[in-house]
Amino acid sequence: MFKLTGDVQAGFGRLAGIIFHTLGLNGDALVDIEVIDDEQMLELNRTTRGVDKTTDVLSYPALDKITEFTKKNYPTDYDDKLKGVVLGEIAINSQAAARQAEEYGTGEREINYLFVHGMLHLLGYDHMEEADKAKMRAVEEQVLAETDKSVVVAVVGRPNAGKSSIVNAIVGEKVSIVSPKPQTTRDRITGICTEGARQIVFLDTPGMFKPRTKLDEHMDKSIKSSLCGDADVVLIVLDCTNGITEADEKLIVERLKMRAPLYIAVNKTDLKGYDAIYPILNKLNPYMSRKDGRSIRDVIPTSCKNGRNIDVLKAALFSECKEGGFLFPEDEYTDRPIKFLIAEAVREKALLFLQDEIPHGVGVSVRSVDENVEPVHIACDVIVDKQSHKQIVIGEGGEMIKRIGLSARRDIEKMLDCKVYLELFVKVRPGWRDRSDILKDIGY
């Protein structure tokens, strides 16, 4: 994705994303933008081009060729601090844009046009010849005419297939916790990926299972809600290390009865070779071209660990976006409140460090978040079923709860972008998973 620095105006990020998708570009590129006036542009033309006049926009490309923006492809042009390939610089004359706006009556469109024009120069486009000029103009008009589109994707599958990992990888932020334990996700969590004029809204659901407690019933309700009218597209995530089970095939057949397009991600391919993945793909082939027309749209082998085909999957889902605008502001990556995300961060670390010592009877309730002090003070209750579980969570000399808190605090500080003082209190609440008052307090 393009990362913009300098005088970034409203709308530039959106336009950069549209250019990225329109031209089929991949990777991360950095562009420095400067918005200046007539006098500054005149001086810039004199010093850099030897031209004694003002212009509306200048571009200074840094690259000789345009390919995937990775450190491997551009070892000397990659900025390790900002994590991207330095594409070049753009100088935009705001006074020239204002004059053109008065002449053409197009307002904000003029400064946006100059940005797009400058970006295309950085990407190798030129207008010296009429054919090149027409080609560049066509791309400019396509980018400027793009309207906002969105798609809602329900992510389903068996427990521990890697649903949350895929959502996090595409969104680029941690919106769902990840654990080797099954049924880690307890609620339908919305993750939002916006690039340019397209937005994917993910409904990351709990793994499919038979409910036994009120908490389980809530999780089951989340799954059914995601699949009954809320989603435009369904993404089934399969764990390639388990092959394709009878339950997986049943899930696929059930989802094919729906009108929503169906995609399948065969996940965790970093753990298995092609010999293990091929039988899965072969078994899915009959579902790719069914006579009734209800077929799998695509099957994509993925790995969140090494990034295999994550961009391919994201592009496929972006292609399903529909007219109608964004469903969420473009700078949001989840609809969950900050207290919920804090509680999930603590619960993730408890699941990680306790491993199999405690069943899934761990809940986290955020008691308070005090932003009026520095560092921000956060207090949470870690809720367990039994007194014996409390001792395990606390650990000998309090070592386990300290370990959980330290690791969770690091994630929370990254999330909030500030220093945090985190206090954890372990509370015994027998049968809490069947108590509606506690589930409501936790946020389920």
XYZ file of N, CA and C in Angstrom, residues 210-379:
510
model
N -21.066 -27.619 18.745
C -22.350 -27.842 19.390
C -22.384 -27.092 20.718
N -23.328 -26.146 20.898
C -23.358 -25.343 22.127
C -23.778 -26.153 23.348
N -23.160 -25.844 24.511
C -23.475 -26.532 25.750
C -23.822 -25.551 26.883
N -23.232 -24.361 26.867
C -23.502 -23.368 27.902
C -24.119 -22.124 27.272
N -24.512 -21.149 28.115
C -25.054 -19.895 27.588
C -24.001 -19.159 26.746
N -22.749 -19.283 27.156
C -21.681 -18.681 26.362
C -21.603 -19.365 25.000
N -21.703 -20.700 24.996
C -21.696 -21.435 23.738
C -22.875 -21.026 22.859
N -24.048 -20.838 23.489
C -25.234 -20.427 22.733
C -25.028 -19.062 22.097
N -24.368 -18.168 22.821
C -24.059 -16.846 22.274
C -23.139 -16.973 21.062
N -22.129 -17.827 21.173
C -21.204 -18.045 20.063
C -21.933 -18.627 18.853
N -22.825 -19.596 19.101
C -23.582 -20.220 18.016
C -24.496 -19.201 17.347
N -25.095 -18.323 18.144
C -25.962 -17.273 17.608
C -25.170 -16.314 16.715
N -23.919 -16.040 17.110
C -23.056 -15.162 16.309
C -22.818 -15.751 14.925
N -22.573 -17.057 14.881
C -22.332 -17.728 13.601
C -23.566 -17.628 12.717
N -24.735 -17.989 13.273
C -25.960 -17.992 12.481
C -26.326 -16.595 12.005
N -26.081 -15.600 12.840
C -26.351 -14.218 12.448
C -25.497 -13.810 11.260
N -24.233 -14.239 11.252
C -23.321 -13.896 10.163
C -23.750 -14.517 8.846
N -24.380 -15.680 8.927
C -24.696 -16.431 7.710
C -26.137 -16.273 7.256
N -26.942 -15.541 7.995
C -28.359 -15.416 7.641
C -28.699 -13.972 7.302
N -28.204 -13.510 6.203
C -28.606 -12.198 5.711
C -27.595 -11.094 5.889
N -26.646 -11.232 6.821
C -25.695 -10.150 7.064
C -24.578 -10.115 6.019
N -24.222 -11.258 5.441
C -23.019 -11.341 4.609
C -23.332 -11.317 3.118
N -22.483 -10.600 2.359
C -22.545 -10.618 0.891
C -21.758 -11.797 0.337
N -20.702 -12.183 1.072
C -19.788 -13.238 0.647
C -19.474 -14.112 1.851
N -19.276 -15.403 1.626
C -18.857 -16.317 2.689
C -17.461 -16.843 2.365
N -16.571 -16.768 3.355
C -15.220 -17.317 3.233
C -15.084 -18.459 4.228
N -14.906 -19.673 3.712
C -14.659 -20.827 4.572
C -13.155 -21.050 4.679
N -12.656 -21.167 5.903
C -11.235 -21.414 6.141
C -11.057 -22.869 6.559
N -10.241 -23.593 5.801
C -9.931 -24.992 6.101
C -8.492 -25.112 6.583
N -8.260 -25.996 7.519
C -6.914 -26.274 8.034
C -6.327 -27.423 7.222
N -5.312 -27.123 6.395
C -4.773 -28.149 5.499
C -4.074 -29.274 6.264
N -3.691 -29.026 7.523
C -3.017 -30.086 8.286
C -3.985 -31.204 8.673
N -5.279 -30.916 8.612
C -6.286 -31.918 8.947
C -6.905 -32.564 7.722
N -6.420 -32.184 6.535
C -7.058 -32.669 5.328
C -8.434 -32.047 5.193
N -9.328 -32.663 4.435
C -10.697 -32.169 4.340
C -11.623 -33.219 4.939
N -12.304 -32.843 5.993
C -13.113 -33.787 6.752
C -14.544 -33.833 6.224
N -15.281 -34.822 6.720
C -16.699 -34.940 6.360
C -17.464 -33.698 6.824
N -17.082 -33.185 8.000
C -17.722 -31.973 8.529
C -17.437 -30.769 7.628
N -16.196 -30.690 7.086
C -15.854 -29.602 6.163
C -16.728 -29.665 4.913
N -16.874 -30.869 4.351
C -17.684 -31.022 3.140
C -19.148 -30.674 3.410
N -19.643 -31.065 4.569
C -21.017 -30.720 4.928
C -21.187 -29.213 5.019
N -20.193 -28.542 5.617
C -20.230 -27.086 5.731
C -20.258 -26.439 4.355
N -19.429 -26.946 3.422
C -19.378 -26.400 2.068
C -20.718 -26.572 1.358
N -21.290 -27.766 1.467
C -22.581 -28.033 0.818
C -23.665 -27.105 1.373
N -23.675 -26.896 2.681
C -24.661 -26.011 3.300
C -24.508 -24.576 2.812
N -23.259 -24.127 2.719
C -23.024 -22.748 2.293
C -23.332 -22.540 0.801
N -23.179 -23.585 0.001
C -23.494 -23.484 -1.428
C -24.990 -23.319 -1.669
N -25.807 -23.643 -0.680
C -27.250 -23.452 -0.809
C -27.621 -21.981 -0.708
N -26.713 -21.187 -0.176
C -26.955 -19.756 -0.045
C -26.651 -19.048 -1.354
N -27.158 -17.857 -1.510
C -26.920 -17.095 -2.734
C -25.568 -16.387 -2.714
N -25.020 -16.199 -1.541
C -23.758 -15.458 -1.422
C -22.618 -16.223 -2.077
N -21.741 -15.541 -2.831
C -20.553 -16.187 -3.404
C -19.718 -16.842 -2.300
N -19.134 -17.997 -2.620
C -18.366 -18.759 -1.631
C -16.913 -18.884 -2.056
N -16.017 -18.490 -1.164
C -14.581 -18.662 -1.354
C -14.069 -19.607 -0.273
N -13.004 -20.326 -0.610
C -12.387 -21.215 0.367
C -10.892 -20.913 0.454
N -10.411 -20.710 1.679
C -8.977 -20.559 1.938
C -8.479 -21.851 2.575
N -7.577 -22.539 1.890
C -6.946 -23.732 2.459
C -5.719 -23.233 3.215
N -5.855 -23.118 4.520
C -4.894 -22.371 5.336
C -3.810 -23.259 5.951
N -2.776 -22.594 6.498
C -1.634 -23.224 7.171
C -0.780 -24.045 6.195
N -0.670 -23.586 4.960
C 0.112 -24.333 3.961
C 1.600 -24.334 4.268
N 2.044 -23.463 5.173
C 3.466 -23.475 5.563
C 3.813 -24.738 6.347
N 2.795 -25.418 6.883
C 3.035 -26.610 7.700
C 2.998 -27.903 6.895
N 2.534 -27.834 5.648
C 2.410 -29.041 4.832
C 2.938 -28.784 3.420
N 3.485 -29.824 2.800
C 3.958 -29.719 1.430
C 2.818 -29.879 0.435
N 3.149 -29.740 -0.847
C 2.140 -29.815 -1.895
C 1.459 -31.182 -1.919
N 2.189 -32.234 -1.529
C 1.617 -33.581 -1.524
C 0.412 -33.681 -0.597
N 0.420 -32.879 0.460
C -0.699 -32.896 1.404
C -1.819 -31.950 0.957
N -1.443 -30.878 0.264
C -2.433 -29.887 -0.146
C -3.189 -30.330 -1.390
N -2.507 -31.012 -2.313
C -3.123 -31.398 -3.586
C -4.378 -32.254 -3.394
N -4.386 -33.275 -2.518
C -5.611 -34.067 -2.334
C -6.809 -33.221 -1.889
N -6.540 -32.177 -1.097
C -7.619 -31.288 -0.657
C -8.187 -30.535 -1.853
N -7.288 -29.979 -2.677
C -7.726 -29.239 -3.859
C -8.476 -30.156 -4.813
N -7.980 -31.364 -4.952
C -8.616 -32.336 -5.845
C -10.027 -32.687 -5.363
N -10.188 -32.803 -4.050
C -11.487 -33.147 -3.483
C -12.485 -31.997 -3.610
N -11.955 -30.762 -3.715
C -12.824 -29.591 -3.850
C -13.227 -29.332 -5.296
N -12.529 -29.939 -6.237
C -12.792 -29.698 -7.660
C -14.250 -29.880 -8.062
N -14.927 -30.952 -7.613
C -16.331 -31.128 -8.019
C -17.243 -29.978 -7.608
N -16.849 -29.258 -6.549
C -17.671 -28.136 -6.091
C -17.384 -26.842 -6.868
N -16.398 -26.888 -7.762
C -16.008 -25.695 -8.521
C -16.856 -25.505 -9.781
N -17.478 -26.569 -10.279
C -18.243 -26.460 -11.539
C -19.497 -27.333 -11.469
N -20.350 -27.039 -10.531
C -21.595 -27.792 -10.371
C -22.619 -27.382 -11.426
N -23.436 -28.324 -11.845
C -24.414 -28.067 -12.910
C -25.514 -27.113 -12.469
N -25.790 -27.051 -11.164
C -26.851 -26.156 -10.693
C -26.406 -24.711 -10.599
N -25.129 -24.456 -10.937
C -24.625 -23.083 -10.940
C -24.170 -22.584 -9.594
N -24.436 -23.343 -8.528
C -24.007 -22.924 -7.195
C -22.667 -23.584 -6.899
N -21.617 -22.891 -7.293
C -20.268 -23.442 -7.196
C -19.387 -22.564 -6.328
N -18.299 -23.144 -5.858
C -17.286 -22.365 -5.159
C -16.694 -21.360 -6.146
N -16.595 -20.108 -5.730
C -16.060 -19.067 -6.606
C -14.566 -19.263 -6.845
N -13.833 -19.582 -5.764
C -12.391 -19.824 -5.899
C -11.876 -20.525 -4.653
N -10.808 -21.310 -4.830
C -10.106 -21.964 -3.724
C -8.678 -21.430 -3.718
N -8.248 -20.883 -2.574
C -6.946 -20.214 -2.502
C -6.129 -20.786 -1.351
N -5.008 -21.465 -1.625
C -4.115 -21.928 -0.552
C -3.447 -20.728 0.117
N -3.446 -20.678 1.439
C -2.914 -19.517 2.151
C -2.020 -19.920 3.317
N -1.195 -18.971 3.724
C -0.414 -19.112 4.955
C -0.265 -17.733 5.575
N -0.738 -17.587 6.799
C -0.584 -16.306 7.486
C 0.837 -16.136 8.009
N 1.530 -17.238 8.219
C 2.891 -17.171 8.751
C 3.864 -16.590 7.743
N 3.801 -17.056 6.487
C 4.728 -16.527 5.474
C 4.056 -15.616 4.458
N 2.747 -15.354 4.649
C 2.037 -14.418 3.784
C 1.600 -14.982 2.448
N 1.714 -16.289 2.265
C 1.381 -16.893 0.975
C -0.071 -16.598 0.580
N -0.230 -15.970 -0.583
C -1.525 -15.720 -1.223
C -2.501 -14.879 -0.397
N -2.031 -14.213 0.649
C -2.916 -13.322 1.405
C -3.368 -12.173 0.507
N -2.446 -11.622 -0.295
C -2.814 -10.553 -1.241
C -3.772 -11.068 -2.314
N -3.589 -12.318 -2.730
C -4.481 -12.911 -3.734
C -5.899 -13.021 -3.174
N -5.993 -13.497 -1.945
C -7.296 -13.621 -1.297
C -7.931 -12.253 -1.101
N -7.138 -11.293 -0.666
C -7.665 -9.941 -0.461
C -8.180 -9.347 -1.768
N -7.423 -9.525 -2.857
C -7.846 -9.009 -4.163
C -9.145 -9.665 -4.619
N -9.275 -10.963 -4.361
C -10.498 -11.679 -4.750
C -11.705 -11.118 -4.003
N -11.540 -10.852 -2.715
C -12.647 -10.314 -1.922
C -12.950 -8.871 -2.304
N -11.911 -8.091 -2.608
C -12.134 -6.719 -3.078
C -12.943 -6.717 -4.373
N -12.744 -7.729 -5.210
C -13.469 -7.787 -6.496
C -14.969 -7.965 -6.290
N -15.389 -8.378 -5.097
C -16.805 -8.580 -4.804
C -17.479 -7.315 -4.267
N -16.724 -6.230 -4.105
C -17.295 -4.994 -3.562
C -18.418 -4.467 -4.456
N -19.441 -3.898 -3.802
C -20.614 -3.391 -4.512
C -20.770 -1.893 -4.294
N -21.475 -1.245 -5.232
C -21.764 0.180 -5.098
C -22.591 0.425 -3.841
N -22.471 1.635 -3.318
C -23.276 1.985 -2.156
C -22.503 2.654 -1.044
N -21.206 2.909 -1.268
C -20.419 3.614 -0.271
C -19.817 2.691 0.772
N -19.067 3.292 1.723
C -18.451 2.555 2.810
C -19.471 2.318 3.922
N -19.302 1.218 4.639
C -20.136 0.924 5.789
C -19.551 1.498 7.077
N -18.238 1.753 7.070
C -17.549 2.325 8.224
C -16.586 3.413 7.735
N -16.241 4.370 8.588
C -15.234 5.363 8.207
C -13.944 4.682 7.763
N -13.261 5.270 6.779
C -12.112 4.608 6.177
C -10.924 4.446 7.120
N -10.884 5.185 8.240
C -9.755 5.061 9.167
C -10.042 4.083 10.309
N -11.197 3.409 10.311
C -11.508 2.428 11.343
C -11.103 1.035 10.883
N -10.628 0.192 11.817
C -10.294 -1.186 11.461
C -11.118 -2.209 12.239
N -11.966 -1.746 13.168
C -12.900 -2.637 13.856
C -14.024 -1.804 14.440
N -15.179 -2.454 14.650
C -16.304 -1.755 15.265
C -16.403 -2.047 16.763
N -15.481 -2.849 17.274
C -15.545 -3.214 18.684
C -15.026 -2.090 19.572
N -15.661 -1.845 20.740
C -15.195 -0.788 21.644
C -13.822 -1.132 22.220
N -13.111 -0.116 22.654
C -11.737 -0.294 23.104
C -11.674 -1.214 24.322
N -12.672 -1.191 25.206
C -12.659 -2.079 26.372
C -12.714 -3.540 25.943
N -13.484 -3.830 24.914
C -13.566 -5.203 24.412
C -12.211 -5.658 23.892
N -11.522 -4.774 23.145
C -10.216 -5.124 22.586
C -9.179 -5.329 23.688
N -9.253 -4.513 24.731
C -8.336 -4.672 25.865
C -8.586 -6.022 26.547
N -9.860 -6.353 26.786
C -10.192 -7.627 27.425
C -9.717 -8.799 26.581
N -9.873 -8.713 25.271
C -9.444 -9.780 24.381
C -7.925 -9.940 24.395
N -7.206 -8.824 24.508
C -5.740 -8.896 24.562
C -5.285 -9.667 25.805
N -5.944 -9.405 26.942
C -5.596 -10.120 28.177
C -5.983 -11.594 28.056
N -7.161 -11.861 27.502
C -7.620 -13.251 27.378
C -6.712 -14.048 26.449
N -6.231 -13.419 25.393
C -5.324 -14.106 24.472
C -4.070 -14.591 25.202
N -3.506 -13.725 26.029
C -2.274 -14.101 26.732
C -2.546 -15.180 27.788
N -3.716 -15.128 28.419
C -4.065 -16.172 29.385
C -4.161 -17.519 28.683
N -4.807 -17.550 27.520
C -4.919 -18.799 26.760
C -3.548 -19.286 26.302
N -2.705 -18.350 25.915
C -1.387 -18.699 25.397
C -0.504 -19.320 26.480
N -0.442 -18.692 27.639
C 0.500 -19.130 28.669
C -0.044 -20.261 29.534
N -1.356 -20.342 29.686
C -1.919 -21.409 30.512
C -2.023 -22.715 29.747
N -2.054 -22.617 28.404
C -2.134 -23.803 27.549
C -3.280 -24.693 28.002
N -3.016 -25.949 28.381
C -4.081 -26.895 28.728
C -4.324 -27.001 30.234
N -3.725 -26.085 31.000
C -3.877 -26.173 32.453
C -5.299 -25.849 32.903
N -5.985 -25.007 32.120
C -7.344 -24.595 32.463
C -8.212 -24.760 31.219
N -9.441 -25.260 31.374
C -10.347 -25.316 30.228
C -10.656 -23.898 29.737
N -11.581 -23.801 28.798
C -11.884 -22.469 28.265
C -12.721 -21.633 29.225
N -12.584 -21.884 30.518
C -13.333 -21.143 31.507
C -12.621 -19.906 31.974
N -12.082 -19.098 31.070
C -11.408 -17.846 31.429
C -12.114 -16.703 30.719
N -12.588 -15.761 31.503
C -13.194 -14.552 30.949
C -12.455 -13.335 31.471
N -12.572 -12.221 30.770
C -11.904 -10.995 31.210
C -12.897 -9.840 31.148
N -13.008 -9.121 32.252
C -13.866 -7.940 32.326
C -13.001 -6.717 32.649
N -13.130 -5.664 31.857
C -12.371 -4.429 32.098
C -13.125 -3.590 33.125
N -12.527 -3.425 34.289
C -13.174 -2.664 35.362
C -13.093 -1.165 35.115
N -11.941 -0.697 34.641
C -11.790 0.751 34.446
C -10.644 1.044 33.485
N -10.772 2.167 32.782
C -9.707 2.711 31.943
C -9.603 4.191 32.271
N -8.549 4.573 32.977
C -8.360 5.971 33.387
C -7.322 6.627 32.488
N -7.807 7.478 31.573
C -6.927 8.168 30.634
C -6.460 9.518 31.163
N -6.876 9.860 32.362
C -6.496 11.157 32.943
C -5.163 11.098 33.676
N -4.581 9.919 33.754
C -3.274 9.777 34.401
C -2.274 9.262 33.375
N -1.000 9.432 33.695
C 0.066 8.954 32.809
C 1.043 8.096 33.613
N 1.241 6.817 33.214
C 0.606 6.138 32.086
C -0.875 5.858 32.318
N -1.601 5.574 31.234
C -3.023 5.238 31.329
C -3.194 4.025 32.245
N -4.112 4.129 33.202
C -4.314 3.062 34.182
C -5.497 2.193 33.755
N -5.267 0.895 33.638
C -6.304 -0.057 33.243
C -6.379 -1.167 34.293
N -7.594 -1.467 34.741
C -7.804 -2.545 35.709
C -8.762 -3.570 35.111
